[in-house]
Short mmCIF file of C-alpha atoms in Angstrom, two decimals:
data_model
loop_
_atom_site.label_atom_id
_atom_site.label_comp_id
_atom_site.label_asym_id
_atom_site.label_seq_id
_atom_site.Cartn_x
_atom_site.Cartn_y
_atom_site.Cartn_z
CA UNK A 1139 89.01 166.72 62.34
CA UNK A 1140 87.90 163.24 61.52
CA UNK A 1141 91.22 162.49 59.17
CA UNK A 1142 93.39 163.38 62.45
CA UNK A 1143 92.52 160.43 64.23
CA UNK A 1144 92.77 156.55 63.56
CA UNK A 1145 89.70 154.19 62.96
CA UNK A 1146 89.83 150.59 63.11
CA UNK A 1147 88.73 148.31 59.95
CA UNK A 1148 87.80 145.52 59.03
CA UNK A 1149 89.68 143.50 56.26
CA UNK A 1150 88.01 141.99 52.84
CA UNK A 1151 88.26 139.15 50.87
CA UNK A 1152 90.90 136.30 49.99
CA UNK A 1153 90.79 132.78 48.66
CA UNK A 1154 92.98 129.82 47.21
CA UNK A 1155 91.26 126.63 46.71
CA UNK A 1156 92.82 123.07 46.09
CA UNK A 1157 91.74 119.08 46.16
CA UNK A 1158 93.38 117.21 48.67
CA UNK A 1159 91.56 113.96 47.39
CA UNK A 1160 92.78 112.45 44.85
CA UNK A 1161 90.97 112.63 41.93
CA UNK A 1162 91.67 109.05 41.02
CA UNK A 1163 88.56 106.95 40.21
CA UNK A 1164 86.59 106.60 43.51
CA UNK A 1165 83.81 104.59 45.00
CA UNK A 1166 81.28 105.22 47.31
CA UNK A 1167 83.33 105.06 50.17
CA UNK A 1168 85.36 108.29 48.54
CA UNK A 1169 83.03 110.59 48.68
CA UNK A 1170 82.26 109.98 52.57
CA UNK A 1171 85.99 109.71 53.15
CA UNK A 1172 86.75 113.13 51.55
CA UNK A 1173 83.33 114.34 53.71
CA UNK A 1174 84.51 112.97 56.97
CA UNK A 1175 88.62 114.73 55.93
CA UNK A 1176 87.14 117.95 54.96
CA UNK A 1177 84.39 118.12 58.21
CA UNK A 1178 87.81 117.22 60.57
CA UNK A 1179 90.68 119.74 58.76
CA UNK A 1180 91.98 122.80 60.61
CA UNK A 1181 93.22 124.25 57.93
CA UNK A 1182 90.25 126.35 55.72
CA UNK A 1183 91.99 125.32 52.45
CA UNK A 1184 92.38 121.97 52.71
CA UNK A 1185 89.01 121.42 53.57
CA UNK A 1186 87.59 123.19 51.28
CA UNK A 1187 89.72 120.83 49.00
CA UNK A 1188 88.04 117.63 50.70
CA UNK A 1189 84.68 119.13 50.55
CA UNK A 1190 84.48 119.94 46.81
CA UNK A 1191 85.63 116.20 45.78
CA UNK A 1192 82.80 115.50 48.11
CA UNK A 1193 80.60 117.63 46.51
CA UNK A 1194 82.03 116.53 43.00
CA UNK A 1195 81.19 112.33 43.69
CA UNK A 1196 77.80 113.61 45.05
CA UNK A 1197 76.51 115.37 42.22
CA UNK A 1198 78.40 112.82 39.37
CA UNK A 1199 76.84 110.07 40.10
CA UNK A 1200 73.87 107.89 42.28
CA UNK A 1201 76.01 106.30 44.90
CA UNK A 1202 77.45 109.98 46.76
CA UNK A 1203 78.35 110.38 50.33
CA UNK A 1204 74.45 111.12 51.37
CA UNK A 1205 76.01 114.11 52.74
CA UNK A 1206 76.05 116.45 50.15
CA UNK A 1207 73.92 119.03 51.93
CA UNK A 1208 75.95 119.14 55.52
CA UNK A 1209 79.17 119.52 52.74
CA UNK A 1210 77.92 122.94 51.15
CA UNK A 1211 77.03 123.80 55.04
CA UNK A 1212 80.65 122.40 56.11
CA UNK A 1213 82.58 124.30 52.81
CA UNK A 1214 80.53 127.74 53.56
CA UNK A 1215 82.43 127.75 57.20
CA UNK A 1216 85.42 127.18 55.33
CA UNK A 1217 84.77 129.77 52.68
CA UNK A 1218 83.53 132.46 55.45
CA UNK A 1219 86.73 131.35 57.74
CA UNK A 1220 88.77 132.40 54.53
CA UNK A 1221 86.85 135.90 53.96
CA UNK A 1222 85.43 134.03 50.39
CA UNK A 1223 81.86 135.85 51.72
CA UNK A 1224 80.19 135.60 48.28
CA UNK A 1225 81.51 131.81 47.92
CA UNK A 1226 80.34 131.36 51.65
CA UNK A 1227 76.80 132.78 50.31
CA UNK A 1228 76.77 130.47 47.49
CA UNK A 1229 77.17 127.77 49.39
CA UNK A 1230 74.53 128.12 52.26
CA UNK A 1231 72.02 128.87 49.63
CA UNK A 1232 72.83 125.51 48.03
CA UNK A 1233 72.40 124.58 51.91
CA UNK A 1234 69.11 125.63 52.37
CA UNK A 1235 67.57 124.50 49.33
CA UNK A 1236 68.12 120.81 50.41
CA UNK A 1237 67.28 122.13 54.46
CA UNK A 1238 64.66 124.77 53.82
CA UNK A 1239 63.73 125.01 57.51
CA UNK A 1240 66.70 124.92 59.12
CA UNK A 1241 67.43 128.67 60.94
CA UNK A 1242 71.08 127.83 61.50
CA UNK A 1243 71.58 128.40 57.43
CA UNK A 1244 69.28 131.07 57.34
CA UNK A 1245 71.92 132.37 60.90
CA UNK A 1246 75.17 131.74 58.51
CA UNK A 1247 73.74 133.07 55.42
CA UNK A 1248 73.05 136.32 57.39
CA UNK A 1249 76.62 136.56 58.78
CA UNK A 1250 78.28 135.89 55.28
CA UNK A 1251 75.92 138.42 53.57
CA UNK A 1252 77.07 140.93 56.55
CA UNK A 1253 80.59 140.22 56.31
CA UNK A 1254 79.64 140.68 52.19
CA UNK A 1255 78.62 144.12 52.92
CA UNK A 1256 75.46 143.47 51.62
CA UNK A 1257 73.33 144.40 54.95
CA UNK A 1258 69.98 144.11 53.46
CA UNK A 1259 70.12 140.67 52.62
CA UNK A 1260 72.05 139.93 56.24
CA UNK A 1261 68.69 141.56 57.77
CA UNK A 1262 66.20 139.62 55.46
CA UNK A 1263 67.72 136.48 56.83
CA UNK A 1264 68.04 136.96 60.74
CA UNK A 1265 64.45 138.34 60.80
CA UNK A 1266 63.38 134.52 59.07
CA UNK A 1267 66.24 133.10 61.46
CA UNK A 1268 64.34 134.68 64.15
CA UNK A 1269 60.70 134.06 62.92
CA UNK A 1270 61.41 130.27 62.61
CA UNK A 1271 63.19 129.72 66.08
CA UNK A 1272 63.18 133.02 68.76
CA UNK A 1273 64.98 131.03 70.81
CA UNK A 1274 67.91 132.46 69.17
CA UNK A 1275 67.03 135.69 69.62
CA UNK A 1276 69.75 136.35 71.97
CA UNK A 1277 72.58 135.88 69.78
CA UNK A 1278 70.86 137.16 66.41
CA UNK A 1279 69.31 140.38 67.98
CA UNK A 1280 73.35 141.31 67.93
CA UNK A 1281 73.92 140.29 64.73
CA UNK A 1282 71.04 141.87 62.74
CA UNK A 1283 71.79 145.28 64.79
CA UNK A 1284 75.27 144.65 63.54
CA UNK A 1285 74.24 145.18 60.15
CA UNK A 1286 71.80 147.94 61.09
CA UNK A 1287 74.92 149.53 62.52
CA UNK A 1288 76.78 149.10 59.51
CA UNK A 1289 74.08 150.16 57.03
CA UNK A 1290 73.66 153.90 59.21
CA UNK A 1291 70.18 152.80 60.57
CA UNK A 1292 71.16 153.73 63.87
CA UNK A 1293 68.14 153.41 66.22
CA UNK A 1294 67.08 149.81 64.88
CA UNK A 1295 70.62 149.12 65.91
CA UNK A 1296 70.36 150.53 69.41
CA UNK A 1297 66.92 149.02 69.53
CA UNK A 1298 68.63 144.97 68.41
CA UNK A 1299 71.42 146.14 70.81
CA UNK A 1300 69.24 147.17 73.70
CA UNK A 1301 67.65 143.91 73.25
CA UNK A 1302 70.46 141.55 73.81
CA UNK A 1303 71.70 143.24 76.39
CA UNK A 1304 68.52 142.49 78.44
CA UNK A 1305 69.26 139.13 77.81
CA UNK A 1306 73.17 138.86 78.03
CA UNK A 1307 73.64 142.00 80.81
CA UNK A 1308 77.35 140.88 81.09
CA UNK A 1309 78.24 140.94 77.49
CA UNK A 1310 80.92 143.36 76.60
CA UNK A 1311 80.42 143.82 73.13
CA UNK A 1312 77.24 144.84 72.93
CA UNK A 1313 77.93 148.13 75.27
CA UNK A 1314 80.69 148.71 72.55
CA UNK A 1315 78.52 148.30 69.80
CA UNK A 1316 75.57 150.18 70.96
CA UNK A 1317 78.03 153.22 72.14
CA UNK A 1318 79.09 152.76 68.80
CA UNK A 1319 75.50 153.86 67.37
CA UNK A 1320 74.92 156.06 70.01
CA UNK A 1321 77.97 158.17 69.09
CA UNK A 1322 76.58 157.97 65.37
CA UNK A 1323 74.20 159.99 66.36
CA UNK A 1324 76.27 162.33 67.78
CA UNK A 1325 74.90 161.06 71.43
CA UNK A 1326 78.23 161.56 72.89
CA UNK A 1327 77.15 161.19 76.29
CA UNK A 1328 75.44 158.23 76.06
CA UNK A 1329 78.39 156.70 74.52
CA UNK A 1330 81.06 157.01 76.67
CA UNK A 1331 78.47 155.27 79.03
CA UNK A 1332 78.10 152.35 77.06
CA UNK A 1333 81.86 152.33 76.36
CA UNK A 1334 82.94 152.99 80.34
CA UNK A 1335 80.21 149.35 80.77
CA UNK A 1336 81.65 147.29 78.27
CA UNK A 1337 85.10 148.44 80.08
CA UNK A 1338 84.00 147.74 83.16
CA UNK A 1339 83.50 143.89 82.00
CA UNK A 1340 86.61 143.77 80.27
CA UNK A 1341 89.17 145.80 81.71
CA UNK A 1342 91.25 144.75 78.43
CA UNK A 1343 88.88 145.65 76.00
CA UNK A 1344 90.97 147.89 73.56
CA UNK A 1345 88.58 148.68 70.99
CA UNK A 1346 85.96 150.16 73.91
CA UNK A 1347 88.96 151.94 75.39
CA UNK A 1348 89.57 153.41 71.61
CA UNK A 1349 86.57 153.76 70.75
CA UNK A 1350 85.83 155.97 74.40
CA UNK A 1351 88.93 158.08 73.45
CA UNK A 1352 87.69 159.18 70.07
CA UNK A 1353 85.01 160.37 71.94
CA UNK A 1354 86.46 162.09 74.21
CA UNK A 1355 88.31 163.92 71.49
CA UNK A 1356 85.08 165.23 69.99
CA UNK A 1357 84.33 166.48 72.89
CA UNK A 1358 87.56 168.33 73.11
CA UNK A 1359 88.41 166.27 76.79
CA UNK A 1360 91.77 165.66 75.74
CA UNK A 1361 93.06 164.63 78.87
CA UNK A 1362 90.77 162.14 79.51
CA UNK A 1363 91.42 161.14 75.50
CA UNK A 1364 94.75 160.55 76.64
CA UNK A 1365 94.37 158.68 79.51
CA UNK A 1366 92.74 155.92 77.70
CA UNK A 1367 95.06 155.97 74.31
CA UNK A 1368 97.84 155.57 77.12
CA UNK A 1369 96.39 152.62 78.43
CA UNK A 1370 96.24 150.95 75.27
CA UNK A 1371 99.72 151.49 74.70
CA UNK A 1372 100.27 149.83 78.23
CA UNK A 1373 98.02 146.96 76.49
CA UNK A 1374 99.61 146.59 73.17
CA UNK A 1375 102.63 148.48 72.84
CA UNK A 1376 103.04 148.34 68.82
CA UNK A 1377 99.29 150.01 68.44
CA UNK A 1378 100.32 152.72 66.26
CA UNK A 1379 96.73 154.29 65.89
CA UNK A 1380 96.62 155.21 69.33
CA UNK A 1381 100.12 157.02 69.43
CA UNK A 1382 98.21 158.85 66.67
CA UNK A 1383 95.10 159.59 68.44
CA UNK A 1384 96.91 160.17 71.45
CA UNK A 1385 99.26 162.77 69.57
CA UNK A 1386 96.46 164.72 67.98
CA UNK A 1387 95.23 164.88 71.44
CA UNK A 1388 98.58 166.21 72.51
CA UNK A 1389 98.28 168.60 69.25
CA UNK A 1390 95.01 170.21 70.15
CA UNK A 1391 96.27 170.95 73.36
CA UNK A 1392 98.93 172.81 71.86
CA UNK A 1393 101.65 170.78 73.19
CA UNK A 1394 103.50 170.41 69.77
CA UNK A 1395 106.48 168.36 71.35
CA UNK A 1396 104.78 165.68 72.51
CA UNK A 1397 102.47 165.19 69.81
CA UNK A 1398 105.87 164.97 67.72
CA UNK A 1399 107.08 162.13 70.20
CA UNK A 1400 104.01 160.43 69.75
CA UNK A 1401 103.68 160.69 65.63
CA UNK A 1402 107.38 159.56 65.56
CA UNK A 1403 106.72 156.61 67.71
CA UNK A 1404 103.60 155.38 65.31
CA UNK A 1405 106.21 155.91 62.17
CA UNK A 1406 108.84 153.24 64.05
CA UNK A 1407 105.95 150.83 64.42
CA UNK A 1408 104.61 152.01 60.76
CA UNK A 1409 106.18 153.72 58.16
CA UNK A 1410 103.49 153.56 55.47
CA UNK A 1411 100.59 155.16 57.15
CA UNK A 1412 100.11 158.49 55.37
CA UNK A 1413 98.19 159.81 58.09
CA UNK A 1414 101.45 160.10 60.76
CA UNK A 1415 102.42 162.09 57.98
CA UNK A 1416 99.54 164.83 57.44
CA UNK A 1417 99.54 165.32 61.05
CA UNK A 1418 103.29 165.60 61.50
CA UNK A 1419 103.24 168.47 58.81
CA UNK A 1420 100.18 170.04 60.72
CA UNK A 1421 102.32 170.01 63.85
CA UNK A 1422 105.28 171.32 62.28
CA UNK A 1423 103.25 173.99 60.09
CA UNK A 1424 102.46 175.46 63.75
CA UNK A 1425 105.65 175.37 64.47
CA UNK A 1426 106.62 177.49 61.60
CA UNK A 1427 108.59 175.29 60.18
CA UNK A 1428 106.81 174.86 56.93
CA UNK A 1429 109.48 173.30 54.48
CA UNK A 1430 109.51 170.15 57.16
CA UNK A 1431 105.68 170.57 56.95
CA UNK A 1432 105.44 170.45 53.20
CA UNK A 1433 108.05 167.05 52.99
CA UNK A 1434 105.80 165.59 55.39
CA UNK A 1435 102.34 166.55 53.49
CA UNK A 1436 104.33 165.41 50.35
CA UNK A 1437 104.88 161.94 51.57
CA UNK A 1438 101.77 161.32 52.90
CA UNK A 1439 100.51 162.14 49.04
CA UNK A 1440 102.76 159.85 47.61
CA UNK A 1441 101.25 157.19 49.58
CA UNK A 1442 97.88 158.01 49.01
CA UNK A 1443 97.33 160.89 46.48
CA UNK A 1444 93.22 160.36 47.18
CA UNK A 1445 94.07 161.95 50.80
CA UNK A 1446 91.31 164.96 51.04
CA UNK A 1447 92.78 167.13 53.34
CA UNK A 1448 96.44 166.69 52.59
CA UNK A 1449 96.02 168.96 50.00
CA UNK A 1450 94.01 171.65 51.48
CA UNK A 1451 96.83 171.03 54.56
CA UNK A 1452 99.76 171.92 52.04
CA UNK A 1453 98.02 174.56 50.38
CA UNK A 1454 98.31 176.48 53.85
CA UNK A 1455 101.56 175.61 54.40
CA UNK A 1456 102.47 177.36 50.66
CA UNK A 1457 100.44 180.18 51.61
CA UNK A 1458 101.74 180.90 54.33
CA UNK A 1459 105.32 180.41 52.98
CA UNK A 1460 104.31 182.87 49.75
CA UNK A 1461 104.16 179.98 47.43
CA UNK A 1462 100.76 181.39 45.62
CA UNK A 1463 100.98 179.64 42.64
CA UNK A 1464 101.48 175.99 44.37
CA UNK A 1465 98.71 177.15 47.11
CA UNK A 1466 95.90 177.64 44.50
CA UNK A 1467 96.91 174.19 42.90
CA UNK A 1468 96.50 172.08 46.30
CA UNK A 1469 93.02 174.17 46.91
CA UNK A 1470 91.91 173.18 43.57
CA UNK A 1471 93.01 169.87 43.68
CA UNK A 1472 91.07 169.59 47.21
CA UNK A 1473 87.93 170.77 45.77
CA UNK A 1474 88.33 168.51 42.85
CA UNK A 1475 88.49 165.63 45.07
CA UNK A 1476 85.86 166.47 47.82
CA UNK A 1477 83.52 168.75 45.97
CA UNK A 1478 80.67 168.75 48.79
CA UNK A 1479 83.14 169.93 51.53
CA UNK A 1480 81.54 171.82 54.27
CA UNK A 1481 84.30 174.64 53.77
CA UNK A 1482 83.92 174.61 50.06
CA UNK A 1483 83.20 178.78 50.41
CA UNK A 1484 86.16 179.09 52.19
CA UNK A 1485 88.42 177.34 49.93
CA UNK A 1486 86.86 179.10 46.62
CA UNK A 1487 87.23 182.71 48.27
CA UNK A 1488 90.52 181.60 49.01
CA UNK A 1489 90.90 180.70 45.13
CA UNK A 1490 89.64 183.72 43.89
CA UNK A 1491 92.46 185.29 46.31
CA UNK A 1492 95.14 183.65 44.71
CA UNK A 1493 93.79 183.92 41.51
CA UNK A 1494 94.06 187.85 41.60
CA UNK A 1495 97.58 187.19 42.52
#
């Protein structure tokens, strides 16, 4: 059921670097000038640019900016504000090895290892973040259950979450993120209670209101999945994921029309999304209208041939349609690609069906 619905995600890395300083022969007063341009610029390239030549005079010579250390602090921001994580990394390490006791490098290391991916290493350095100054407890208990969050270890996350909310009661993300763990572990309940809180502090908070909805649609409470997909849409009309959830909503209730009106809405805002596809050919496969089903399932592969359940999706539709031969194809080729699937019985009895065909 999981491929029906939309998740949200989170976007990787990116960088272009440049000098803004000329690279003419400098003095002294350079090197703090390119500091001073790079510590002021809005823009994440062009200080990175100022920052480097700052960097460069500082390490070339004896006569540098003295400010070589709050530069590889300054250029991490900028590296981190650009998604360069592991260049962000790099360059609070260099940080902290001139400020060894500062917990604000330890706090940014953390946050570019998490945005990284590399949760471990975000945890190692908000627990010495926290050991070397709890006064920032507050805002690293969130980050470090962040990264417990993201690395499955779901009660230390509801534990760093629980925390921070004792000492920020009227901060809406936390609820979100601690319903988020709580659902995890399939504690649906408990959830949608953290979800309806962070709501109730942010009446505008689409990713609670999304994130509540999914819920509800495990649950199989599809009208109340549909009440808050709907008021996203009210929100931000172009939020194509939640004509999708709120379709599949529509599906499982059996009312095949409007799950149509809502797929074909997400394909005006989208096009390219193969999943508005697989569930337009799963609506129309009900319908009985299985050559419409099988386009659809065939575009969706030819944006994304690694979709799972497309195939096991078409194989039905051929199936059903008497298409054996193209049927035991798609069931193989779903097996191939998910070869732990919990109906992996089902699919090879269906095999050896079509086999004997």
């Amino acid at each position: 059921m999981k491929r029906k619905t939309a998740f949200f995600a989170i976007a990787a890395l990116g960088l272009t670097i440049f000098c803004s300083c000329s690279f003419a022969q400098v003095d002294c007063d350079s090197a703090k000038d390119c500091f001073q341009k790079g510590k002021s610029a809005k823009d994440s390239t062009v200080k990175i640019g100022y920052l480097s030549r700052a960097i460069e005079i500082d390490e070339s010579g004896d006569c540098g900016s003295g400010n070589i250390g709050s530069a590889y602090y300054e250029r991490g921001f900028a590296h981190a504000d650009s998604h360069g994580y592991e260049m962000a990394i790099n360059d609070f390490t260099k940080y902290l090895e001139l400020n060894p006791n500062d917990v604000m490098g330890y706090y940014q290391r953390g946050n570019a290892y998490h945005y990284f991916k590399t949760y471990e290493s975000a945890i190692r350095d908000f627990n010495i973040a926290i050991e070397m100054n709890p006064k920032w407890v507050k805002t690293i208990y969130f980050c470090r259950g962040d990264s417990y969050l993201e690395k499955g270890e779901y009660e230390k996350a509801i534990a760093d979450y629980t925390k921070a909310i004792d000492l920020s009661p009227d901060f809406s993300y936390l609820y979100n993120q601690r319903g988020r763990a709580f659902f995890s572990m399939k504690n649906h309940d408990k959830a949608i209670e953290d979800y309806t809180k962070s709501i109730s502090l942010v009446p505008t908070y689409i990713v609670a209101y999304f994130n509540r909805g999914y819920v509800y649609i495990e649950k199989e409470e599809y009208d109340m999945a549909i009440e808050d997909y709907t008021k996203i849409i009210e929100l931000k009309p172009d939020a194509y994921d939640s004509y999708i959830n709120r379709g599949y909503a529509y599906f499982k209730k059996g009312e095949y029309d409007t799950a149509l009106e809502n797929y074909n809405m997400a394909l005006e805002i989208n096009p390219e999304y193969p999943l508005v596809y697989i569930n337009l050919g799963d609506v129309y496969q009900k319908k009985n209208n299985l050559d419409t089903s099988i386009k659809n399932y065939n575009k969706a592969i030819e944006l994304d041939d690694q979709s799972v359940d497309v195939y096991k999706s078409r194989g039905a539709a051929y199936y059903i349609q008497g298409n054996y031969d193209m049927a035991l194809k798609d069931y193989k080729k779903y097996l191939d690609l998910n070869p732990t699937a919990s109906d992996k019985d089902n699919i090879l009895n269906k095999i050896k069906e079509l086999e004997k065909k």
